[in-house]
Short mmCIF file of C-alpha atoms in Angstrom, two decimals:
data_model
loop_
_atom_site.label_atom_id
_atom_site.label_comp_id
_atom_site.label_asym_id
_atom_site.label_seq_id
_atom_site.Cartn_x
_atom_site.Cartn_y
_atom_site.Cartn_z
CA MET A 1 102.36 161.24 38.29
CA GLU A 2 98.81 159.91 38.70
CA GLU A 3 98.81 158.60 35.13
CA ARG A 4 102.03 156.65 35.75
CA VAL A 5 100.52 154.94 38.80
CA THR A 6 97.46 154.01 36.71
CA ASP A 7 99.73 152.59 33.98
CA ILE A 8 101.65 150.52 36.54
CA ILE A 9 98.42 149.18 38.07
CA GLU A 10 97.06 148.27 34.60
CA SER A 11 100.35 146.64 33.68
CA LYS A 12 100.27 144.54 36.87
CA TYR A 13 96.67 143.57 36.11
CA ASN A 14 97.58 142.42 32.58
CA GLN A 15 100.55 140.50 33.98
CA PHE A 16 98.19 138.80 36.46
CA VAL A 17 95.76 137.73 33.70
CA GLU A 18 98.54 136.37 31.47
CA ARG A 19 100.42 134.60 34.26
CA VAL A 20 97.44 132.89 35.90
CA ALA A 21 96.18 131.75 32.50
CA ALA A 22 99.62 130.23 31.83
CA THR A 23 100.21 128.63 35.25
CA LYS A 24 96.54 127.88 36.09
CA LEU A 25 97.26 129.00 39.65
CA VAL A 26 96.27 132.02 41.70
CA TRP A 27 97.77 132.92 45.08
CA GLY A 28 96.01 134.28 48.14
CA LEU A 29 97.09 134.87 51.74
CA LYS A 30 95.58 132.53 54.29
CA SER A 31 95.85 132.23 58.07
CA LYS A 32 94.20 130.05 60.70
CA THR A 33 91.32 132.54 60.75
CA GLY A 34 90.75 132.71 56.98
CA TRP A 35 91.81 134.60 53.89
CA ALA A 36 93.33 138.08 53.86
CA ASN A 37 90.85 140.79 52.90
CA SER A 38 90.51 144.53 53.10
CA GLU A 39 88.18 147.43 52.46
CA SER A 40 88.23 149.14 49.10
CA ALA A 41 90.42 152.24 48.83
CA GLU A 42 87.45 153.88 47.07
CA ASP A 43 84.67 152.87 49.48
CA ASP A 44 85.20 151.34 52.93
CA GLU A 45 81.77 149.71 52.70
CA VAL A 46 83.06 147.48 49.89
CA GLY A 47 85.22 144.44 50.61
CA VAL A 48 88.24 143.40 48.59
CA ILE A 49 90.01 140.05 48.57
CA PRO A 50 93.53 140.28 47.14
CA PHE A 51 95.02 137.65 44.85
CA TRP A 52 98.41 137.42 43.18
CA SER A 53 99.80 135.73 40.09
CA ASP A 54 102.93 134.52 41.90
CA ARG A 55 103.72 133.17 45.35
CA ALA A 56 106.54 135.72 45.78
CA TYR A 57 104.17 138.66 45.22
CA ALA A 58 101.75 137.30 47.82
CA LYS A 59 104.60 136.70 50.28
CA ILE A 60 105.70 140.38 50.04
CA CYS A 61 102.26 141.38 51.40
CA ALA A 62 102.36 138.91 54.33
CA ARG A 63 103.43 141.62 56.80
CA ASP A 64 101.96 144.03 59.33
CA ASP A 65 98.28 143.05 59.80
CA TRP A 66 98.84 140.01 57.55
CA LYS A 67 102.12 138.77 59.05
CA SER A 68 100.44 135.55 60.28
CA TYR A 69 99.22 134.77 56.75
CA SER A 70 100.93 132.41 54.31
CA PRO A 71 100.82 132.39 50.50
CA THR A 72 98.33 129.71 49.51
CA GLU A 73 97.67 128.50 45.99
CA VAL A 74 94.21 128.29 44.50
CA PRO A 75 93.69 126.27 41.29
CA LEU A 76 92.53 128.62 38.52
CA ALA A 77 89.24 126.79 37.84
CA THR A 78 88.36 127.01 41.56
CA PHE A 79 89.29 130.69 41.61
CA LEU A 80 87.10 131.46 38.59
CA GLU A 81 84.10 129.27 39.43
CA ASP A 82 83.96 129.47 43.21
CA TRP A 83 85.84 132.54 44.34
CA CYS A 84 85.02 135.04 41.60
CA MET A 85 81.42 133.96 41.08
CA GLY A 86 80.82 134.10 44.86
CA MET A 87 82.56 137.46 45.14
CA ALA A 88 80.40 138.83 42.31
CA GLU A 89 77.26 137.71 44.17
CA ASN A 90 78.50 139.43 47.35
CA ASP A 91 79.67 142.59 45.55
CA THR A 92 83.22 141.93 46.76
CA LEU A 93 86.04 143.20 44.57
CA VAL A 94 89.17 141.34 43.50
CA GLY A 95 92.45 142.99 44.47
CA VAL A 96 95.00 142.15 41.78
CA ASN A 97 98.77 141.80 42.32
CA TRP A 98 98.92 144.34 45.14
CA ASP A 99 102.40 145.46 46.13
CA ALA A 100 103.85 145.87 49.64
CA ASN A 101 102.10 149.26 49.89
CA MET A 102 98.76 147.59 49.10
CA LEU A 103 98.71 149.42 45.78
CA GLY A 104 97.01 147.57 42.97
CA LYS A 105 93.85 147.25 40.97
CA GLU A 106 90.50 146.65 42.67
CA THR A 107 88.07 145.33 40.14
CA ASP A 108 84.79 143.58 39.55
CA ALA A 109 85.08 139.79 39.90
CA LEU A 110 83.17 139.08 36.67
CA GLU A 111 85.53 141.35 34.74
CA VAL A 112 88.47 139.32 36.07
CA VAL A 113 86.76 136.06 35.05
CA LEU A 114 86.05 137.30 31.52
CA ASP A 115 89.58 138.64 31.05
CA ILE A 116 91.12 135.35 32.20
CA LEU A 117 88.70 133.21 30.15
CA ASN A 118 89.42 135.28 27.05
CA ARG A 119 93.16 134.92 27.68
CA LEU A 120 92.75 131.13 28.05
CA LYS A 121 91.01 131.11 24.65
CA VAL A 122 93.81 133.15 23.04
CA ILE A 123 96.50 130.74 24.26
CA ASN A 124 94.24 127.78 23.44
CA SER A 125 94.52 126.42 26.96
CA ALA A 126 92.69 123.33 28.12
CA ILE A 127 91.06 123.79 31.51
CA LYS A 128 88.42 121.68 33.24
CA PHE A 129 85.57 123.34 35.11
CA ALA A 130 83.15 121.70 37.53
CA ASN A 131 80.12 123.69 36.36
CA TYR A 132 80.85 124.49 32.72
CA SER A 133 81.64 122.23 29.80
CA SER A 134 83.84 124.79 28.08
CA ILE A 135 85.40 128.24 28.29
CA ASP A 136 82.79 129.47 25.79
CA GLU A 137 79.89 128.21 27.91
CA PHE A 138 81.37 129.97 30.96
CA ILE A 139 81.79 133.22 28.98
CA THR A 140 78.20 133.00 27.70
CA GLU A 141 76.85 132.48 31.22
CA ILE A 142 78.72 135.52 32.58
CA SER A 143 77.74 137.68 29.63
CA GLU A 144 74.09 136.88 30.37
CA GLU A 145 74.53 137.83 34.05
CA GLU A 146 76.08 141.23 33.42
#
């Protein structure tokens, strides 16, 4: 049973990477007070900010404590450069494609960036960054930080 859950979580993570690379959009939940966030299931001292590959997936989680939140799009370059790099500095994890039960992968922000950048390279996608001249430069910078 445990293995199946792990497979589902990994599958949802891979879907996230492929979809956001294709659409160049990431979805979060935002309210008047800010963005939805949580504590890690592994360690309640560690923060997690969830993101989704599709508006519909984010909308499913806008309930209970997050019922006042709305799905809000984040351009992929902004997500990678601003969100993920800032989250890495603050040791905040990325929650990926959580379901209505808040089940999903919690992972290191730099890992998410590298996986998405590598996917962008595979599909030969053009993307403009504010702080990097190319996908390769961005990958090199992260690889040096790890």
